[in-house]
Structure formats: structure tokens, C-alpha cells
CSV table of C-alpha atoms and ligand atoms in Angstrom, one decimal:
chain,number,residue,atom,x,y,z
A,7,MET,CA,0.0,0.0,0.0
A,8,LYS,CA,1.2,3.4,-1.0
A,9,LEU,CA,0.2,6.7,0.8
A,10,ILE,CA,-1.1,9.5,-1.4
A,11,ASP,CA,0.7,12.4,0.3
A,12,GLY,CA,-1.5,15.5,-0.1
A,13,LYS,CA,0.8,17.5,2.1
A,14,GLU,CA,3.8,16.8,0.0
A,15,VAL,CA,1.9,17.5,-3.3
A,16,SER,CA,0.4,20.7,-1.9
A,17,GLU,CA,3.9,21.9,-0.9
A,18,VAL,CA,5.1,21.5,-4.6
A,19,LEU,CA,2.0,23.5,-5.8
A,20,LYS,CA,2.5,26.1,-3.1
A,21,LYS,CA,6.1,26.7,-4.1
A,22,LYS,CA,4.9,27.4,-7.7
A,23,LEU,CA,2.2,29.7,-6.5
A,24,LYS,CA,4.6,31.6,-4.3
A,25,ASP,CA,7.0,32.1,-7.2
A,26,GLU,CA,4.1,33.4,-9.4
A,27,VAL,CA,2.9,35.8,-6.7
A,28,ALA,CA,6.5,37.1,-6.2
A,29,ILE,CA,6.7,37.9,-10.0
A,30,ILE,CA,3.5,40.0,-9.7
A,31,ILE,CA,4.8,41.8,-6.6
A,32,ASP,CA,8.2,42.4,-8.1
A,33,ALA,CA,6.5,44.0,-11.1
A,34,ASP,CA,5.1,46.5,-8.6
A,35,GLN,CA,1.6,45.1,-9.0
A,36,ARG,CA,-1.0,44.4,-6.4
A,37,ALA,CA,-0.7,41.0,-4.7
A,38,PRO,CA,-3.7,38.6,-5.3
A,39,HIS,CA,-6.3,39.2,-2.5
A,40,LEU,CA,-8.4,36.4,-1.0
A,41,ALA,CA,-11.2,37.4,1.4
A,42,ALA,CA,-13.2,35.1,3.6
A,43,VAL,CA,-16.5,35.6,5.3
A,44,ILE,CA,-17.3,33.5,8.3
A,45,VAL,CA,-20.6,33.5,10.2
A,46,GLY,CA,-21.0,32.2,13.8
A,47,ASP,CA,-18.5,30.4,16.0
A,48,ASP,CA,-18.3,26.9,14.7
A,49,PRO,CA,-14.8,25.8,15.8
A,50,ALA,CA,-14.1,23.7,12.7
A,51,SER,CA,-15.0,26.5,10.4
A,52,HIS,CA,-12.8,28.9,12.3
A,53,THR,CA,-9.9,26.4,12.0
A,54,TYR,CA,-10.4,26.1,8.2
A,55,VAL,CA,-10.6,29.9,7.7
A,56,SER,CA,-7.5,30.5,9.9
A,57,SER,CA,-5.6,27.9,7.9
A,58,LYS,CA,-6.7,29.4,4.6
A,59,GLU,CA,-5.6,32.9,5.9
A,60,LYS,CA,-2.2,31.5,7.1
A,61,ASN,CA,-1.5,29.7,3.9
A,62,ALA,CA,-2.5,32.7,1.7
A,63,LYS,CA,-0.2,35.1,3.7
A,64,ALA,CA,2.7,32.7,3.6
A,65,LEU,CA,2.6,32.6,-0.2
A,66,GLY,CA,2.4,36.4,-0.5
A,67,PHE,CA,-1.3,36.8,-1.0
A,68,THR,CA,-3.3,39.5,0.8
A,69,SER,CA,-5.8,37.9,3.0
A,70,SER,CA,-8.7,39.4,4.9
A,71,VAL,CA,-11.4,37.8,7.0
A,72,TYR,CA,-14.9,39.2,7.8
A,73,ARG,CA,-16.2,37.6,11.0
A,74,LEU,CA,-19.9,38.0,11.5
A,75,PRO,CA,-21.9,36.9,14.6
A,76,GLY,CA,-24.1,33.8,14.4
A,77,ASP,CA,-27.3,35.8,14.8
A,78,VAL,CA,-26.5,38.2,11.9
A,79,THR,CA,-29.5,38.6,9.5
A,80,GLN,CA,-29.5,37.3,6.0
A,81,GLN,CA,-29.7,40.9,4.8
A,82,GLU,CA,-26.6,41.9,6.7
A,83,LEU,CA,-24.6,39.0,5.2
A,84,MET,CA,-25.9,40.0,1.8
A,85,ASN,CA,-24.6,43.6,2.4
A,86,THR,CA,-21.1,42.2,3.1
A,87,ILE,CA,-21.3,40.1,-0.1
A,88,GLU,CA,-22.4,43.2,-2.0
A,89,PHE,CA,-19.5,45.1,-0.5
A,90,LEU,CA,-17.0,42.4,-1.5
A,91,ASN,CA,-18.5,42.1,-5.0
A,92,LYS,CA,-17.8,45.8,-5.5
A,93,ASP,CA,-14.3,46.0,-3.9
A,94,ASP,CA,-11.8,46.3,-6.7
A,95,GLN,CA,-9.0,45.3,-4.3
A,96,VAL,CA,-10.5,41.9,-3.6
A,97,ASP,CA,-9.9,39.3,-6.4
A,98,GLY,CA,-11.8,36.4,-4.9
A,99,TYR,CA,-13.7,35.5,-1.8
A,100,ILE,CA,-15.4,32.7,-0.1
A,101,VAL,CA,-18.3,32.4,2.4
A,102,GLN,CA,-17.4,29.6,4.7
A,103,LEU,CA,-20.0,26.9,4.8
A,104,PRO,CA,-22.1,25.7,6.6
A,105,LEU,CA,-24.1,28.8,7.4
A,106,PRO,CA,-26.4,29.0,10.4
A,107,GLU,CA,-29.8,27.3,10.0
A,108,HIS,CA,-31.7,30.6,9.5
A,109,MET,CA,-29.7,31.4,6.3
A,110,ASP,CA,-30.3,30.3,2.7
A,111,GLU,CA,-27.0,28.9,1.4
A,112,GLN,CA,-28.2,28.8,-2.2
A,113,LEU,CA,-29.2,32.5,-2.1
A,114,VAL,CA,-25.8,33.4,-0.6
A,115,THR,CA,-23.6,31.4,-3.0
A,116,SER,CA,-25.6,32.8,-6.0
A,117,ALA,CA,-25.1,36.4,-4.8
A,118,ILE,CA,-21.3,36.1,-5.1
A,119,ARG,CA,-20.1,37.6,-8.3
A,120,PRO,CA,-19.0,34.6,-10.5
A,121,GLU,CA,-15.8,36.4,-11.3
A,122,LYS,CA,-14.9,36.4,-7.6
A,123,ASP,CA,-16.4,33.0,-6.7
A,124,VAL,CA,-13.1,31.2,-6.1
A,125,ASP,CA,-14.9,28.4,-4.3
A,126,GLY,CA,-16.6,27.6,-7.6
A,127,PHE,CA,-20.0,27.2,-6.0
A,128,HIS,CA,-21.9,29.8,-8.1
A,129,PRO,CA,-24.3,28.3,-10.7
A,130,VAL,CA,-22.4,30.0,-13.5
A,131,ASN,CA,-19.1,28.3,-12.4
A,132,LEU,CA,-20.8,25.0,-11.9
A,133,GLY,CA,-22.6,25.3,-15.3
A,134,ARG,CA,-19.3,26.2,-17.0
A,135,MET,CA,-17.6,23.2,-15.3
A,136,MET,CA,-20.4,20.9,-16.6
A,137,LEU,CA,-19.8,22.2,-20.1
A,138,GLY,CA,-16.1,21.9,-19.9
A,139,GLN,CA,-15.7,25.7,-20.2
A,140,PRO,CA,-13.3,27.9,-18.3
A,141,ALA,CA,-14.5,28.0,-14.7
A,142,TYR,CA,-13.3,28.2,-11.1
A,143,LEU,CA,-13.5,24.5,-10.2
A,144,PRO,CA,-14.7,23.6,-6.7
A,145,ALA,CA,-11.6,23.4,-4.5
A,146,THR,CA,-11.9,19.9,-3.0
A,147,PRO,CA,-12.8,17.9,-6.2
A,148,ASN,CA,-10.2,19.9,-8.1
A,149,GLY,CA,-7.6,19.2,-5.4
A,150,ILE,CA,-8.4,15.5,-5.8
A,151,MET,CA,-7.9,15.8,-9.6
A,152,GLU,CA,-4.5,17.4,-8.9
A,153,LEU,CA,-3.6,14.4,-6.7
A,154,LEU,CA,-4.6,11.9,-9.4
A,155,LYS,CA,-2.5,13.9,-11.9
A,156,HIS,CA,0.5,14.1,-9.6
A,157,TYR,CA,0.5,10.3,-8.9
A,158,GLN,CA,-0.3,9.5,-12.5
A,159,ILE,CA,-3.3,7.5,-11.5
A,160,ASP,CA,-5.0,6.5,-14.7
A,161,THR,CA,-8.7,7.1,-14.6
A,162,GLU,CA,-9.4,6.4,-18.3
A,163,GLY,CA,-12.0,3.6,-18.6
A,164,LYS,CA,-11.8,3.0,-14.8
A,165,HIS,CA,-14.8,2.5,-12.6
A,166,CYS,CA,-14.9,5.4,-10.2
A,167,VAL,CA,-17.4,5.3,-7.4
A,168,VAL,CA,-18.2,8.5,-5.6
A,169,LEU,CA,-19.9,8.2,-2.2
A,170,GLY,CA,-21.9,11.4,-1.5
A,171,ARG,CA,-23.6,13.8,-3.9
A,172,SER,CA,-23.2,17.2,-2.2
A,173,ASN,CA,-23.0,20.2,-4.4
A,174,ILE,CA,-19.5,21.0,-3.2
A,175,VAL,CA,-17.8,17.6,-3.3
A,176,GLY,CA,-19.6,14.5,-4.6
A,177,THR,CA,-21.5,15.9,-7.5
A,178,PRO,CA,-18.7,18.0,-9.0
A,179,MET,CA,-16.3,15.2,-8.4
A,180,SER,CA,-18.4,12.8,-10.5
A,181,VAL,CA,-18.6,15.4,-13.3
A,182,LEU,CA,-14.8,16.0,-13.3
A,183,LEU,CA,-14.0,12.3,-13.4
A,184,SER,CA,-16.4,11.6,-16.3
A,185,ARG,CA,-15.3,14.6,-18.4
A,186,LYS,CA,-13.5,14.0,-21.7
A,187,ALA,CA,-10.2,14.9,-20.3
A,188,ARG,CA,-7.1,13.6,-18.4
A,189,PRO,CA,-7.6,12.8,-15.6
A,190,GLY,CA,-11.2,12.0,-16.6
A,191,ASN,CA,-12.8,9.6,-19.1
A,192,ALA,CA,-13.9,7.4,-16.2
A,193,THR,CA,-17.1,5.5,-15.8
A,194,VAL,CA,-18.6,7.0,-12.7
A,195,THR,CA,-21.2,5.8,-10.2
A,196,LEU,CA,-22.5,8.3,-7.8
A,197,CYS,CA,-23.9,6.9,-4.6
A,198,HIS,CA,-26.0,8.6,-1.9
A,199,SER,CA,-28.3,7.8,1.0
A,200,ARG,CA,-31.0,6.2,-1.3
A,201,THR,CA,-28.5,3.9,-3.1
A,202,LYS,CA,-29.6,0.3,-2.5
A,203,ASN,CA,-26.5,-1.7,-3.0
A,204,LEU,CA,-23.9,0.8,-1.9
A,205,GLU,CA,-21.5,-1.7,-0.4
A,206,GLN,CA,-21.4,-3.7,-3.6
A,207,MET,CA,-20.9,-0.6,-5.7
A,208,ALA,CA,-18.0,0.5,-3.5
A,209,ALA,CA,-16.5,-2.9,-3.7
A,210,SER,CA,-16.5,-2.8,-7.5
A,211,ALA,CA,-14.6,0.5,-7.7
A,212,ASP,CA,-11.2,0.8,-9.2
A,213,ILE,CA,-11.1,4.3,-7.6
A,214,LEU,CA,-13.3,5.0,-4.6
A,215,ILE,CA,-13.9,8.5,-3.4
A,216,ALA,CA,-15.6,8.8,0.0
A,217,ALA,CA,-17.3,12.1,0.7
A,218,ILE,CA,-20.2,10.9,2.8
A,219,GLY,CA,-19.7,12.8,6.1
A,220,LYS,CA,-19.8,9.6,8.3
A,221,LYS,CA,-16.8,8.7,10.4
A,222,GLU,CA,-15.0,5.6,9.2
A,223,PHE,CA,-18.0,4.5,7.2
A,224,VAL,CA,-16.0,2.7,4.5
A,225,LYS,CA,-14.6,-0.6,5.9
A,226,GLY,CA,-12.1,-3.0,4.3
A,227,HIS,CA,-14.8,-5.4,3.0
A,228,MET,CA,-16.3,-2.6,0.9
A,229,VAL,CA,-13.0,-2.1,-1.0
A,230,LYS,CA,-11.7,-4.1,-4.0
A,231,GLU,CA,-8.1,-5.5,-3.6
A,232,GLY,CA,-5.8,-3.0,-5.3
A,233,ALA,CA,-8.2,-0.1,-5.4
A,234,VAL,CA,-7.2,3.6,-5.1
A,235,VAL,CA,-9.1,5.2,-2.1
A,236,ILE,CA,-9.5,8.9,-1.7
A,237,ASP,CA,-10.9,9.9,1.7
A,238,VAL,CA,-12.5,13.3,1.8
A,239,GLY,CA,-14.1,13.1,5.2
A,240,ILE,CA,-13.0,15.2,8.2
A,241,HIS,CA,-14.2,14.4,11.6
A,242,ARG,CA,-12.8,15.7,14.8
A,243,GLU,CA,-12.7,13.5,17.9
A,244,PRO,CA,-11.4,14.3,21.3
A,245,SER,CA,-7.9,13.0,22.0
A,246,GLU,CA,-5.7,13.3,25.1
A,247,LYS,CA,-2.7,12.5,22.9
A,248,THR,CA,-2.6,15.7,20.9
A,249,LYS,CA,-1.9,19.3,21.9
A,250,SER,CA,-5.1,20.6,20.3
A,251,GLY,CA,-7.2,18.2,22.3
A,252,PHE,CA,-8.6,16.5,19.2
A,253,ARG,CA,-7.6,14.4,16.3
A,254,LEU,CA,-9.0,13.9,12.8
A,255,LYS,CA,-10.6,10.9,11.3
A,256,GLY,CA,-11.9,10.4,7.8
A,257,ASP,CA,-14.9,8.7,6.1
A,258,VAL,CA,-12.7,5.7,5.6
A,259,ASP,CA,-11.6,3.2,8.3
A,260,PHE,CA,-7.9,3.5,7.5
A,261,GLN,CA,-6.9,0.4,9.5
A,262,SER,CA,-9.0,-2.1,7.5
A,263,VAL,CA,-9.0,-0.3,4.1
A,264,SER,CA,-5.3,0.3,3.9
A,265,LYS,CA,-4.9,-3.5,3.9
A,266,LYS,CA,-6.8,-3.8,0.7
A,267,ALA,CA,-6.0,-0.6,-1.2
A,268,ALA,CA,-3.1,-0.1,-3.5
A,269,MET,CA,-3.1,3.6,-2.7
A,270,ILE,CA,-4.9,5.7,-0.1
A,271,THR,CA,-5.0,9.2,1.2
A,272,PRO,CA,-4.5,9.6,4.9
A,273,VAL,CA,-6.5,11.9,7.2
A,274,PRO,CA,-5.1,14.3,8.0
A,275,GLY,CA,-2.5,15.0,5.2
A,276,GLY,CA,-4.5,13.8,2.2
A,277,VAL,CA,-7.3,15.8,0.6
A,278,GLY,CA,-7.4,18.6,3.2
A,279,PRO,CA,-4.1,20.4,2.2
A,280,MET,CA,-5.1,20.1,-1.5
A,281,THR,CA,-8.4,21.9,-0.9
A,282,ILE,CA,-6.6,25.0,0.4
A,283,VAL,CA,-4.0,25.0,-2.4
A,284,SER,CA,-6.8,24.7,-5.0
A,285,LEU,CA,-8.5,27.8,-3.5
A,286,LEU,CA,-5.3,29.8,-3.8
A,287,ILE,CA,-4.8,28.6,-7.4
A,288,ASN,CA,-8.3,29.9,-8.2
A,289,THR,CA,-7.5,33.2,-6.4
A,290,LEU,CA,-4.4,33.7,-8.5
A,291,LYS,CA,-6.5,32.9,-11.6
A,292,ALA,CA,-8.9,35.6,-10.5
A,293,ARG,CA,-6.1,38.1,-10.0
A,294,LYS,CA,-4.9,37.4,-13.6
A,295,LYS,CA,-8.4,37.4,-14.9
A,296,GLU,CA,-7.8,34.0,-16.5
A,297,VAL,CA,-11.3,32.6,-16.1
A,298,PHE,CA,-13.3,35.7,-16.9
A,299,PRO,CA,-11.1,37.9,-19.0
A,300,GLY,CA,-11.9,41.6,-19.4
B,2,NAP,P1,-22.8,16.5,2.9
B,2,NAP,O1,-23.2,17.7,2.3
B,2,NAP,O2,-23.2,16.1,4.3
B,2,NAP,O3,-23.1,15.3,1.9
B,2,NAP,C1,-23.0,14.0,2.3
B,2,NAP,C2,-23.5,13.1,1.2
B,2,NAP,O4,-23.3,11.7,1.7
B,2,NAP,C3,-24.9,13.3,0.8
B,2,NAP,O5,-25.1,13.2,-0.6
B,2,NAP,C4,-25.7,12.1,1.5
B,2,NAP,O6,-26.7,11.6,0.7
B,2,NAP,C5,-24.6,11.0,1.5
B,2,NAP,N1,-24.8,10.1,2.6
B,2,NAP,C6,-24.8,10.5,4.0
B,2,NAP,N2,-25.0,9.3,4.7
B,2,NAP,C7,-25.1,8.3,3.8
B,2,NAP,C8,-25.2,6.9,4.0
B,2,NAP,N3,-25.3,6.3,5.2
B,2,NAP,N4,-25.2,6.1,2.9
B,2,NAP,C9,-25.1,6.7,1.6
B,2,NAP,N5,-24.9,8.0,1.5
B,2,NAP,C10,-24.9,8.8,2.5
B,2,NAP,O7,-21.2,16.4,3.0
B,2,NAP,P2,-20.0,17.1,2.2
B,2,NAP,O8,-20.0,18.6,2.4
B,2,NAP,O9,-19.9,16.6,0.8
B,2,NAP,O10,-18.7,16.5,3.0
B,2,NAP,C11,-18.5,15.1,3.0
B,2,NAP,C12,-17.3,14.9,4.0
B,2,NAP,O11,-16.2,15.6,3.5
B,2,NAP,C13,-17.5,15.5,5.4
B,2,NAP,O12,-16.9,14.7,6.3
B,2,NAP,C14,-16.8,16.9,5.3
B,2,NAP,O13,-16.3,17.3,6.6
B,2,NAP,C15,-15.7,16.5,4.4
B,2,NAP,N6,-15.1,17.6,3.6
B,2,NAP,C16,-13.7,17.7,3.6
B,2,NAP,C17,-13.1,18.6,2.8
B,2,NAP,C18,-11.6,18.6,2.7
B,2,NAP,O14,-11.1,19.6,2.3
B,2,NAP,N7,-11.0,17.5,3.0
B,2,NAP,C19,-13.9,19.6,2.1
B,2,NAP,C20,-15.3,19.5,2.2
B,2,NAP,C21,-15.9,18.5,3.0
B,2,NAP,P3,-28.1,12.4,0.4
B,2,NAP,O15,-27.7,13.4,-0.6
B,2,NAP,O16,-29.0,11.4,-0.1
B,2,NAP,O17,-28.5,13.1,1.7
């Protein structure tokens, strides 16, 4: 079994990004600017946003964070979005999900200007992705595509099974894998909570992507011998052994699955670091107006 080291791959990509940003700054131009909006006090969301901010700054990006209280109204959040849409100094921004229950996520993601939607969740970007047109690709699925590319994992004609059909991970993942491209050209099965024979489906996968949001859901018996397994899940559990007081687990039971898989992403250090780097790749594209020229 070989580990797919997302941390290592993300460092390679980060070095490239840092060099590109340095060229922009050396030419006396404005550094790419990523902004983030976070609503409420969900600790995991705050950890993600801090990590995005830290990584952005380390690579020379400008980073700003708008922290709004959990009881902010939808209109107040929309006002912040409107402000960021108009701010010429901000190239791209994200609204960290999930939002509090009283908010309409679809309304919020659709209000972000597509040109600044570096998370790639706006219908325009998702539609362009579907059609294979230039688009900001959703960070997590695109990070996984980068991992497949880096490790030269052949997807052509392979059976890829994606567990989970969320708009931000599972569904775009299935689209990217089935596109006429490399990586791509896979035969994709998308499973969800109404899938009847999910275990059999998973066990028939050459490449299995778990994005189901259930801790250690995928067990060894659900994986074909020699499969490639990508674990998207992130679950915090209390731990006395770590300084932070918690440790991370995935959607895959690493213990049993790693005995069957040929290659597997660990949690942490697999998909997570790639998500952040994908977001920064999109932000640099926004600064250079590569996706929406003019
Ligand atoms: P989500 O929105 O909760 O979607 C979960 C999907 O899994 C849904 O499509 C759901 O089906 C399906 N599902 C849930 N329980 C199931 C079951 N028992 N059997 C079959 N299908 C089931 O989750 P998400 O946002 O895609 O995130 C998935 C996981 O990835 C989470 O652990 C999240 O924390 C993690 N994540 C990690 C990163 C990263 O950077 N590593 C980024 C984003 C998310 P229905 O549609 O039928 O309800």
C-alpha cells in the first residue's frame, strides 16, 4: 500500500504559487487578494478559515477575514457580499459553509459575483464546469484531480465510485471524473443515502472517493483489492494525545481499508491540504483574470 501524500503535493504546488505571486509583486503590481466571510462560531469553520488565511499570507497573497456573529441577518450577510462584490482590491472571496440554519446557502452562493467565486459554487461556475468551459473548479474535487494527476493515477475507462452527492464535493467530483479529459474519461457511479447496494458498488470501484460525512464508514470489506481510495471526510474526535485536544478521522476506516487498497489518502494530510491550495490557485487565476477575461 502506498500513501497519497497530499501534504507533499500541496507543498510542490504552493512553491509554484509563491513564485508566481513574487513575480507579480516584483513588477510593482498588487498581490492577489483572497477574502473570507465566516458567520458564527463553529470551531471547525474557524480552524479552516485561519488555515486558509495563514497559507495565503505565507505565499504572498493579501488575506482578509470578515467575521460575523451567528445571529446576523441574511440581509446583513448580503450587504457584506455586495461590498466584496464591488471592492476592486478583492480578487476572490469565499463564504465559509455551513451557514447557520436561518440562512439560505443557495441564495448566498448565488449572490457572489461569478468572477470572484473562487470556491466555484456559483451556478455560473458549476454550469461552465459541466460544459467543460473555463471555470473556477470547486476546491476539493479539483484538489483530488491534482492528486490523481501528480501520482499519474490512470482514470481512463476505470470504474470510479463516488460516495456522497453534495454540491461542493460529490456531484462536481463525479462530473470532473467523467469529463472527456485527463484525468477523466472514467465510468462514474454516484452513490448517496438512497442507493440500495452501496457496499457492492463501493467494492466494484477501481477508484473509490468517500465524501459521505460519516466517520470511518468505508470498511475493508467494501473495497476491492488494489483499489485507489480517496478519503474526503473530516471528523474531529477528542484526544488526550494531541496538543489541540482533538484528532482527525476520515470517512474511511484506514486500519482495515489500507490492507486492501493499493493507494490511499491519509486523514489528515491527504485531501485537506489540496483543498486549500486549490482555493489559492483559483485566487491567482482571479487576479490574472484567466477565467473571466476583461
Ligand atoms: P454532505 O453535504 O453532508 O453530503 C454527504 C453526502 O453523503 C450526501 O449526498 C448524502 O446523501 C450522503 N450520505 C450520507 N450518509 C449516507 C449513507 N449512510 N449512505 C449513503 N450516502 C450517505 O457532506 P460534504 O459537504 O460533501 O462533505 C463530506 C465529508 O467531506 C464531510 O466529512 C466533510 O467534513 C468533508 N469535507 C472535507 C473537505 C476537505 O477539504 N477534506 C472539504 C469538504 C468536505 P443524500 O444526498 O441522499 O442526503
